[in-house]
Amino acid sequence: MPDLEKTFSQRLLRWARDCDRPMPWKGELDPYKIWLSEIILQQTRVAQGRPYYERFLARFPDLKALAAAEEDEVIRLWQGLGYYTRARNLLRAARDIRDRFGGRFPDRYAQILSLPGIGPYTAAAIASFAFGLPHAVLDGNVIRVLTRIFGIDEAMDKSAGRARLQSLANRLINRKAPGSYNQAIMDLGATVCLPLNPHCPDCPFARDCTAYLRGNPAAYPVKSKRRKKRKRILHYLALEENEKLAIRKREEKDIWRGLYEFPLIESGKALSAKELLNDPLLENAALKGNADERAHLQSIRHELTHQTLEIRFFHFQLEWKKPPPFEMIAIDKLNKFAFPKPIENLLKEKFLYLGLD
């Protein structure tokens, strides 16, 4: 579709003049604020990400402030967004910029791409929005727009299909206004070319869109067969002594690394309260009360990208015979710690936990 490629950016930018999609970071030129917004919006909807963006800027108004932060505080501010590697990489990258670039955000694409947690999409967004460099973004919205319009049938979760699309995106970008172009194509995907029930008649490319003309927009983008999810059964023990609960920080390379949790027993099957109390984890604890199923608070199913978790919560009143291998924290002080969402929800429901200050 060579003719469409020639007119694509002009038609897109004409459409964008009438697109009203206000966001606090839209039109921003500060690379720090652009970077922060882009990292937050990875795997996060705009409506959910906005308060986090504002809270982060209030606490860390610039790179220097973020680079000097403690990891626990960064994680706590991130609590509820999920994908916590993003938060850890924010801190790592801020310190990298401080140490390697003298605290000044790098203004070259290759240097931006070299920062922890920054991939081709984020590097292109920062380079184009902050520095006017002609690097085309390729996020979920853009992938959907381009695969539908140009009828690209290759799987977008495979390197070959992604490379072909990136080549097309690089040809299409308006080199005189790369930031405006990138924002426009993302806005088109977010407001018109929706994953389900797209507003095709409102699209400036409706008469040329392969997917629309074929009548199958939902078939794009094409994805290869998904791998089967791993299933896990997690037993979390809310161990209470004198209005304090036992918690520990997750350090292993697994989900929720860097967050706090209750003592955990993972098994291949669901365990009863009595079975849990016989675990070596509690060999130095004396139970106060019964060990029947009244200790079972609730069970939930929690879906992650590649895992399905069955999470079973139990509450035991006890007395430690020896100092426990956990931190014992007063319940009214638990809001100083960042927990995975399922534990945070349980604390709010069962222990009157107040969440962030």
CSV table of C-alpha atoms in Angstrom, one decimal:
chain,number,residue,atom,x,y,z
A,1,MET,CA,0.0,0.0,0.0
A,2,PRO,CA,2.6,2.5,-1.1
A,3,ASP,CA,0.1,5.4,-1.7
A,4,LEU,CA,-1.3,5.0,1.8
A,5,GLU,CA,2.1,5.1,3.3
A,6,LYS,CA,2.8,8.4,1.5
A,7,THR,CA,-0.3,10.1,2.9
A,8,PHE,CA,-0.6,8.3,6.3
A,9,SER,CA,1.1,10.8,8.6
A,10,GLN,CA,-0.7,13.9,7.1
A,11,ARG,CA,-4.1,12.2,7.4
A,12,LEU,CA,-3.3,11.1,11.0
A,13,LEU,CA,-2.2,14.6,12.1
A,14,ARG,CA,-5.2,16.2,10.5
A,15,TRP,CA,-7.4,13.8,12.5
A,16,ALA,CA,-5.5,14.5,15.7
A,17,ARG,CA,-6.3,18.2,15.6
A,18,ASP,CA,-9.8,17.4,16.6
A,19,CYS,CA,-9.0,14.6,19.1
A,20,ASP,CA,-9.6,15.6,22.6
A,21,ARG,CA,-7.8,13.2,25.0
A,22,PRO,CA,-6.5,15.2,27.9
A,23,MET,CA,-3.8,13.7,30.1
A,24,PRO,CA,-1.6,15.5,32.6
A,25,TRP,CA,1.6,14.4,30.8
A,26,LYS,CA,0.3,15.2,27.2
A,27,GLY,CA,2.5,17.8,25.6
A,28,GLU,CA,5.1,17.5,28.3
A,29,LEU,CA,8.7,18.2,27.2
A,30,ASP,CA,10.5,17.2,30.5
A,31,PRO,CA,12.1,13.8,29.8
A,32,TYR,CA,11.8,12.8,33.5
A,33,LYS,CA,8.1,13.3,33.5
A,34,ILE,CA,7.6,11.6,30.1
A,35,TRP,CA,9.7,8.6,31.3
A,36,LEU,CA,7.7,8.4,34.5
A,37,SER,CA,4.3,8.5,32.7
A,38,GLU,CA,5.4,5.9,30.2
A,39,ILE,CA,6.7,3.4,32.8
A,40,ILE,CA,3.5,3.8,34.8
A,41,LEU,CA,1.3,3.3,31.7
A,42,GLN,CA,3.0,0.0,30.9
A,43,GLN,CA,0.4,-2.6,31.8
A,44,THR,CA,-1.8,0.1,33.4
A,45,ARG,CA,-4.8,2.0,32.1
A,46,VAL,CA,-4.6,5.9,32.1
A,47,ALA,CA,-7.4,6.3,34.6
A,48,GLN,CA,-5.6,4.0,37.1
A,49,GLY,CA,-2.2,5.4,36.4
A,50,ARG,CA,-3.0,9.1,36.7
A,51,PRO,CA,-3.1,9.3,40.6
A,52,TYR,CA,0.1,7.3,40.8
A,53,TYR,CA,1.8,9.7,38.4
A,54,GLU,CA,0.7,12.7,40.4
A,55,ARG,CA,1.7,11.0,43.7
A,56,PHE,CA,5.2,10.1,42.4
A,57,LEU,CA,5.8,13.7,41.1
A,58,ALA,CA,4.7,15.1,44.4
A,59,ARG,CA,7.1,12.9,46.3
A,60,PHE,CA,9.9,12.8,43.7
A,61,PRO,CA,9.7,16.0,41.6
A,62,ASP,CA,12.9,15.4,39.7
A,63,LEU,CA,15.6,12.8,38.9
A,64,LYS,CA,17.7,13.8,41.9
A,65,ALA,CA,15.0,13.2,44.4
A,66,LEU,CA,14.1,9.8,42.9
A,67,ALA,CA,17.8,8.7,42.7
A,68,ALA,CA,18.1,9.4,46.4
A,69,ALA,CA,15.0,7.4,47.4
A,70,GLU,CA,14.9,4.1,49.4
A,71,GLU,CA,13.6,1.2,47.4
A,72,ASP,CA,10.9,0.4,50.0
A,73,GLU,CA,9.4,3.9,49.7
A,74,VAL,CA,9.3,3.6,45.9
A,75,ILE,CA,7.7,0.2,46.1
A,76,ARG,CA,5.1,1.4,48.6
A,77,LEU,CA,4.1,4.3,46.3
A,78,TRP,CA,3.8,1.8,43.5
A,79,GLN,CA,1.6,-0.5,45.6
A,80,GLY,CA,-1.5,-1.6,43.7
A,81,LEU,CA,-0.1,-1.1,40.2
A,82,GLY,CA,1.4,-4.5,39.9
A,83,TYR,CA,4.4,-5.6,37.8
A,84,TYR,CA,6.8,-4.2,40.5
A,85,THR,CA,9.9,-4.7,38.4
A,86,ARG,CA,8.9,-1.4,36.8
A,87,ALA,CA,9.2,0.4,40.1
A,88,ARG,CA,12.6,-1.2,40.9
A,89,ASN,CA,13.9,-0.3,37.4
A,90,LEU,CA,12.7,3.3,37.9
A,91,LEU,CA,15.0,3.6,40.8
A,92,ARG,CA,17.9,1.8,39.1
A,93,ALA,CA,17.6,4.0,36.0
A,94,ALA,CA,17.4,7.2,38.1
A,95,ARG,CA,20.6,6.2,39.9
A,96,ASP,CA,22.2,5.2,36.5
A,97,ILE,CA,21.4,8.6,35.1
A,98,ARG,CA,22.9,10.2,38.2
A,99,ASP,CA,26.1,8.1,38.1
A,100,ARG,CA,26.6,7.8,34.3
A,101,PHE,CA,25.2,11.0,32.9
A,102,GLY,CA,25.8,13.4,35.8
A,103,GLY,CA,22.1,13.6,36.6
A,104,ARG,CA,21.1,14.8,33.2
A,105,PHE,CA,18.6,12.7,31.2
A,106,PRO,CA,20.4,11.4,28.1
A,107,ASP,CA,19.2,12.9,24.8
A,108,ARG,CA,20.2,10.2,22.4
A,109,TYR,CA,18.1,7.2,21.6
A,110,ALA,CA,20.8,4.6,22.1
A,111,GLN,CA,21.7,6.1,25.5
A,112,ILE,CA,18.0,6.2,26.6
A,113,LEU,CA,17.6,2.6,25.5
A,114,SER,CA,20.6,1.5,27.6
A,115,LEU,CA,18.9,2.5,30.9
A,116,PRO,CA,17.4,-0.2,33.1
A,117,GLY,CA,13.8,-1.0,32.4
A,118,ILE,CA,13.6,1.0,29.1
A,119,GLY,CA,12.8,-0.9,25.9
A,120,PRO,CA,12.5,0.3,22.3
A,121,TYR,CA,8.9,1.6,22.8
A,122,THR,CA,9.7,3.7,25.9
A,123,ALA,CA,13.0,4.9,24.4
A,124,ALA,CA,11.2,6.0,21.2
A,125,ALA,CA,8.5,7.8,23.3
A,126,ILE,CA,11.1,9.8,25.3
A,127,ALA,CA,13.3,10.5,22.3
A,128,SER,CA,10.4,11.8,20.2
A,129,PHE,CA,8.4,13.7,22.9
A,130,ALA,CA,11.3,15.3,24.8
A,131,PHE,CA,13.9,15.7,22.1
A,132,GLY,CA,12.1,15.7,18.7
A,133,LEU,CA,13.9,12.6,17.4
A,134,PRO,CA,12.2,10.6,14.6
A,135,HIS,CA,11.8,7.2,16.4
A,136,ALA,CA,8.4,5.5,16.0
A,137,VAL,CA,6.7,4.1,19.0
A,138,LEU,CA,5.2,0.6,18.9
A,139,ASP,CA,2.9,0.0,21.8
A,140,GLY,CA,-0.3,-2.0,22.0
A,141,ASN,CA,-2.4,0.8,20.5
A,142,VAL,CA,-0.1,1.4,17.6
A,143,ILE,CA,0.3,-2.3,16.9
A,144,ARG,CA,-3.5,-2.7,16.7
A,145,VAL,CA,-3.9,0.4,14.4
A,146,LEU,CA,-1.2,-0.6,12.0
A,147,THR,CA,-1.9,-4.3,11.8
A,148,ARG,CA,-5.6,-3.6,11.1
A,149,ILE,CA,-5.1,-0.9,8.5
A,150,PHE,CA,-2.3,-2.6,6.6
A,151,GLY,CA,-3.7,-6.2,7.1
A,152,ILE,CA,-0.5,-7.6,8.6
A,153,ASP,CA,-1.2,-11.3,9.3
A,154,GLU,CA,2.1,-12.2,11.1
A,155,ALA,CA,2.0,-12.9,14.8
A,156,MET,CA,3.0,-9.8,16.8
A,157,ASP,CA,4.3,-11.8,19.7
A,158,LYS,CA,7.0,-13.2,17.4
A,159,SER,CA,10.2,-11.3,16.6
A,160,ALA,CA,9.8,-11.6,12.8
A,161,GLY,CA,6.3,-10.0,12.9
A,162,ARG,CA,7.4,-7.3,15.3
A,163,ALA,CA,10.4,-6.4,13.2
A,164,ARG,CA,8.2,-6.1,10.1
A,165,LEU,CA,5.8,-3.8,11.9
A,166,GLN,CA,8.6,-1.7,13.4
A,167,SER,CA,10.0,-1.2,9.9
A,168,LEU,CA,6.6,0.0,8.7
A,169,ALA,CA,6.2,2.3,11.7
A,170,ASN,CA,9.7,3.8,11.0
A,171,ARG,CA,8.6,4.5,7.4
A,172,LEU,CA,5.4,6.1,8.4
A,173,ILE,CA,6.5,8.5,11.1
A,174,ASN,CA,6.4,12.2,10.3
A,175,ARG,CA,10.1,13.2,10.6
A,176,LYS,CA,9.2,16.9,11.1
A,177,ALA,CA,6.8,16.3,14.0
A,178,PRO,CA,7.7,12.9,15.4
A,179,GLY,CA,6.3,13.6,18.9
A,180,SER,CA,2.9,14.8,17.5
A,181,TYR,CA,2.8,11.8,15.2
A,182,ASN,CA,3.5,9.3,17.9
A,183,GLN,CA,0.9,10.9,20.2
A,184,ALA,CA,-1.7,10.9,17.4
A,185,ILE,CA,-1.4,7.3,16.5
A,186,MET,CA,-1.6,6.2,20.2
A,187,ASP,CA,-4.6,8.4,20.6
A,188,LEU,CA,-6.2,6.8,17.5
A,189,GLY,CA,-5.8,3.4,19.1
A,190,ALA,CA,-7.0,4.5,22.5
A,191,THR,CA,-10.2,6.3,21.3
A,192,VAL,CA,-11.2,4.8,17.9
A,193,CYS,CA,-9.4,1.6,17.0
A,194,LEU,CA,-10.4,-0.1,20.2
A,195,PRO,CA,-9.6,-3.8,20.9
A,196,LEU,CA,-13.4,-4.6,21.0
A,197,ASN,CA,-16.1,-2.8,19.2
A,198,PRO,CA,-13.9,-0.3,17.4
A,199,HIS,CA,-15.5,2.9,16.1
A,200,CYS,CA,-14.5,2.2,12.5
A,201,PRO,CA,-16.8,4.8,10.8
A,202,ASP,CA,-15.0,7.5,12.9
A,203,CYS,CA,-11.6,6.4,11.7
A,204,PRO,CA,-9.7,8.6,9.1
A,205,PHE,CA,-8.5,5.4,7.5
A,206,ALA,CA,-11.8,3.5,7.3
A,207,ARG,CA,-11.9,3.5,3.5
A,208,ASP,CA,-8.4,2.0,3.3
A,209,CYS,CA,-8.4,-0.3,6.4
A,210,THR,CA,-7.8,-3.9,5.4
A,211,ALA,CA,-9.5,-5.3,8.6
A,212,TYR,CA,-12.5,-3.0,8.3
A,213,LEU,CA,-13.0,-3.9,4.6
A,214,ARG,CA,-12.7,-7.6,5.4
A,215,GLY,CA,-15.1,-7.2,8.2
A,216,ASN,CA,-12.8,-8.7,10.9
A,217,PRO,CA,-11.1,-6.0,12.9
A,218,ALA,CA,-11.1,-8.3,16.0
A,219,ALA,CA,-8.8,-10.7,14.2
A,220,TYR,CA,-5.9,-8.2,14.5
A,221,PRO,CA,-3.3,-8.1,15.8
A,222,VAL,CA,-2.6,-11.8,15.2
A,223,LYS,CA,-1.0,-13.7,18.1
A,224,SER,CA,0.6,-17.1,18.3
A,225,LYS,CA,-0.8,-19.8,20.6
A,226,ARG,CA,-0.5,-18.8,24.2
A,227,ARG,CA,1.4,-21.1,26.6
A,228,LYS,CA,-0.5,-22.9,29.3
A,229,LYS,CA,-0.6,-21.0,32.7
A,230,ARG,CA,1.1,-22.5,35.7
A,231,LYS,CA,-1.2,-23.2,38.6
A,232,ARG,CA,0.0,-22.6,42.2
A,233,ILE,CA,-1.6,-23.0,45.6
A,234,LEU,CA,-0.4,-20.5,48.2
A,235,HIS,CA,-1.4,-20.7,51.9
A,236,TYR,CA,-0.8,-17.4,53.6
A,237,LEU,CA,-0.8,-17.5,57.4
A,238,ALA,CA,-1.8,-14.3,59.3
A,239,LEU,CA,0.0,-15.1,62.5
A,240,GLU,CA,-1.1,-12.8,65.3
A,241,GLU,CA,0.5,-12.2,68.7
A,242,ASN,CA,-0.5,-9.3,70.9
A,243,GLU,CA,-2.1,-7.4,68.0
A,244,LYS,CA,0.9,-7.8,65.9
A,245,LEU,CA,1.1,-9.8,62.6
A,246,ALA,CA,4.1,-11.6,61.2
A,247,ILE,CA,5.4,-10.4,57.9
A,248,ARG,CA,8.4,-11.0,55.7
A,249,LYS,CA,9.9,-9.4,52.6
A,250,ARG,CA,10.0,-11.4,49.4
A,251,GLU,CA,13.6,-11.5,48.2
A,252,GLU,CA,13.6,-14.5,45.9
A,253,LYS,CA,13.3,-14.2,42.1
A,254,ASP,CA,9.6,-14.8,41.9
A,255,ILE,CA,6.4,-12.8,41.7
A,256,TRP,CA,6.0,-9.8,44.0
A,257,ARG,CA,9.8,-9.6,44.7
A,258,GLY,CA,10.5,-6.7,47.1
A,259,LEU,CA,7.0,-6.7,48.6
A,260,TYR,CA,6.0,-7.9,52.0
A,261,GLU,CA,3.8,-10.9,52.7
A,262,PHE,CA,2.5,-13.2,55.5
A,263,PRO,CA,4.4,-16.4,56.2
A,264,LEU,CA,3.8,-18.6,53.2
A,265,ILE,CA,3.3,-22.3,52.7
A,266,GLU,CA,3.1,-23.4,49.1
A,267,SER,CA,1.9,-27.0,48.3
A,268,GLY,CA,0.5,-29.0,45.4
A,269,LYS,CA,-2.8,-29.4,47.1
A,270,ALA,CA,-5.1,-27.4,49.5
A,271,LEU,CA,-4.1,-27.9,53.1
A,272,SER,CA,-6.3,-27.8,56.2
A,273,ALA,CA,-5.7,-25.6,59.2
A,274,LYS,CA,-4.4,-28.6,61.2
A,275,GLU,CA,-2.1,-29.6,58.4
A,276,LEU,CA,-0.7,-26.1,58.3
A,277,LEU,CA,0.0,-26.0,62.0
A,278,ASN,CA,2.1,-29.1,61.7
A,279,ASP,CA,4.4,-27.4,59.3
A,280,PRO,CA,8.0,-26.8,60.5
A,281,LEU,CA,7.4,-23.1,59.9
A,282,LEU,CA,5.4,-23.1,63.2
A,283,GLU,CA,7.5,-25.5,65.3
A,284,ASN,CA,8.3,-22.6,67.8
A,285,ALA,CA,4.7,-21.4,68.1
A,286,ALA,CA,2.0,-22.3,70.7
A,287,LEU,CA,-1.5,-22.0,69.4
A,288,LYS,CA,-4.0,-19.9,71.4
A,289,GLY,CA,-7.5,-21.2,70.4
A,290,ASN,CA,-8.7,-23.9,68.1
A,291,ALA,CA,-7.1,-25.3,64.9
A,292,ASP,CA,-10.3,-25.9,63.1
A,293,GLU,CA,-11.5,-24.5,59.8
A,294,ARG,CA,-12.7,-21.3,61.4
A,295,ALA,CA,-9.1,-20.3,61.0
A,296,HIS,CA,-9.7,-20.3,57.3
A,297,LEU,CA,-10.5,-16.7,56.4
A,298,GLN,CA,-11.1,-17.0,52.7
A,299,SER,CA,-9.8,-18.4,49.4
A,300,ILE,CA,-9.4,-16.4,46.2
A,301,ARG,CA,-8.3,-17.0,42.6
A,302,HIS,CA,-5.7,-14.5,41.4
A,303,GLU,CA,-4.7,-14.3,37.7
A,304,LEU,CA,-1.3,-13.2,36.6
A,305,THR,CA,0.1,-13.2,33.1
A,306,HIS,CA,1.6,-16.7,33.2
A,307,GLN,CA,0.2,-18.0,36.5
A,308,THR,CA,-3.1,-18.8,38.2
A,309,LEU,CA,-2.9,-18.5,41.9
A,310,GLU,CA,-5.2,-20.2,44.4
A,311,ILE,CA,-4.6,-18.1,47.5
A,312,ARG,CA,-5.9,-19.5,50.9
A,313,PHE,CA,-5.7,-17.2,53.9
A,314,PHE,CA,-5.6,-18.5,57.5
A,315,HIS,CA,-5.6,-16.6,60.8
A,316,PHE,CA,-4.0,-18.0,63.9
A,317,GLN,CA,-3.7,-16.4,67.3
A,318,LEU,CA,-0.5,-17.8,68.9
A,319,GLU,CA,2.5,-17.2,71.2
A,320,TRP,CA,6.0,-17.6,70.0
A,321,LYS,CA,8.2,-19.8,72.3
A,322,LYS,CA,11.3,-18.3,70.7
A,323,PRO,CA,11.8,-15.1,68.6
A,324,PRO,CA,10.2,-15.8,65.3
A,325,PRO,CA,12.0,-15.7,61.9
A,326,PHE,CA,9.6,-12.9,60.9
A,327,GLU,CA,9.0,-9.2,61.6
A,328,MET,CA,6.2,-8.8,64.1
A,329,ILE,CA,4.4,-5.5,63.2
A,330,ALA,CA,1.6,-3.8,65.0
A,331,ILE,CA,-1.6,-4.0,62.8
A,332,ASP,CA,-2.0,-0.2,62.8
A,333,LYS,CA,1.6,0.2,61.4
A,334,LEU,CA,1.1,-2.2,58.5
A,335,ASN,CA,0.3,0.7,56.2
A,336,LYS,CA,4.0,1.5,56.2
A,337,PHE,CA,4.7,-1.6,54.1
A,338,ALA,CA,3.9,-2.5,50.5
A,339,PHE,CA,1.9,-5.8,50.0
A,340,PRO,CA,0.7,-7.6,47.0
A,341,LYS,CA,-2.9,-6.7,46.1
A,342,PRO,CA,-4.5,-9.9,47.5
A,343,ILE,CA,-2.9,-9.4,50.9
A,344,GLU,CA,-3.6,-5.7,50.9
A,345,ASN,CA,-7.3,-6.4,50.2
A,346,LEU,CA,-7.5,-9.0,53.0
A,347,LEU,CA,-5.9,-6.6,55.5
A,348,LYS,CA,-8.4,-4.0,54.6
A,349,GLU,CA,-11.3,-6.4,55.0
A,350,LYS,CA,-10.3,-8.4,58.0
A,351,PHE,CA,-7.9,-6.2,60.0
A,352,LEU,CA,-9.1,-2.6,59.3
A,353,TYR,CA,-5.8,-1.9,57.5
A,354,LEU,CA,-5.9,1.7,56.2
A,355,GLY,CA,-3.6,1.5,53.2
A,356,LEU,CA,-1.5,4.5,52.0
A,357,ASP,CA,-1.5,7.6,54.2
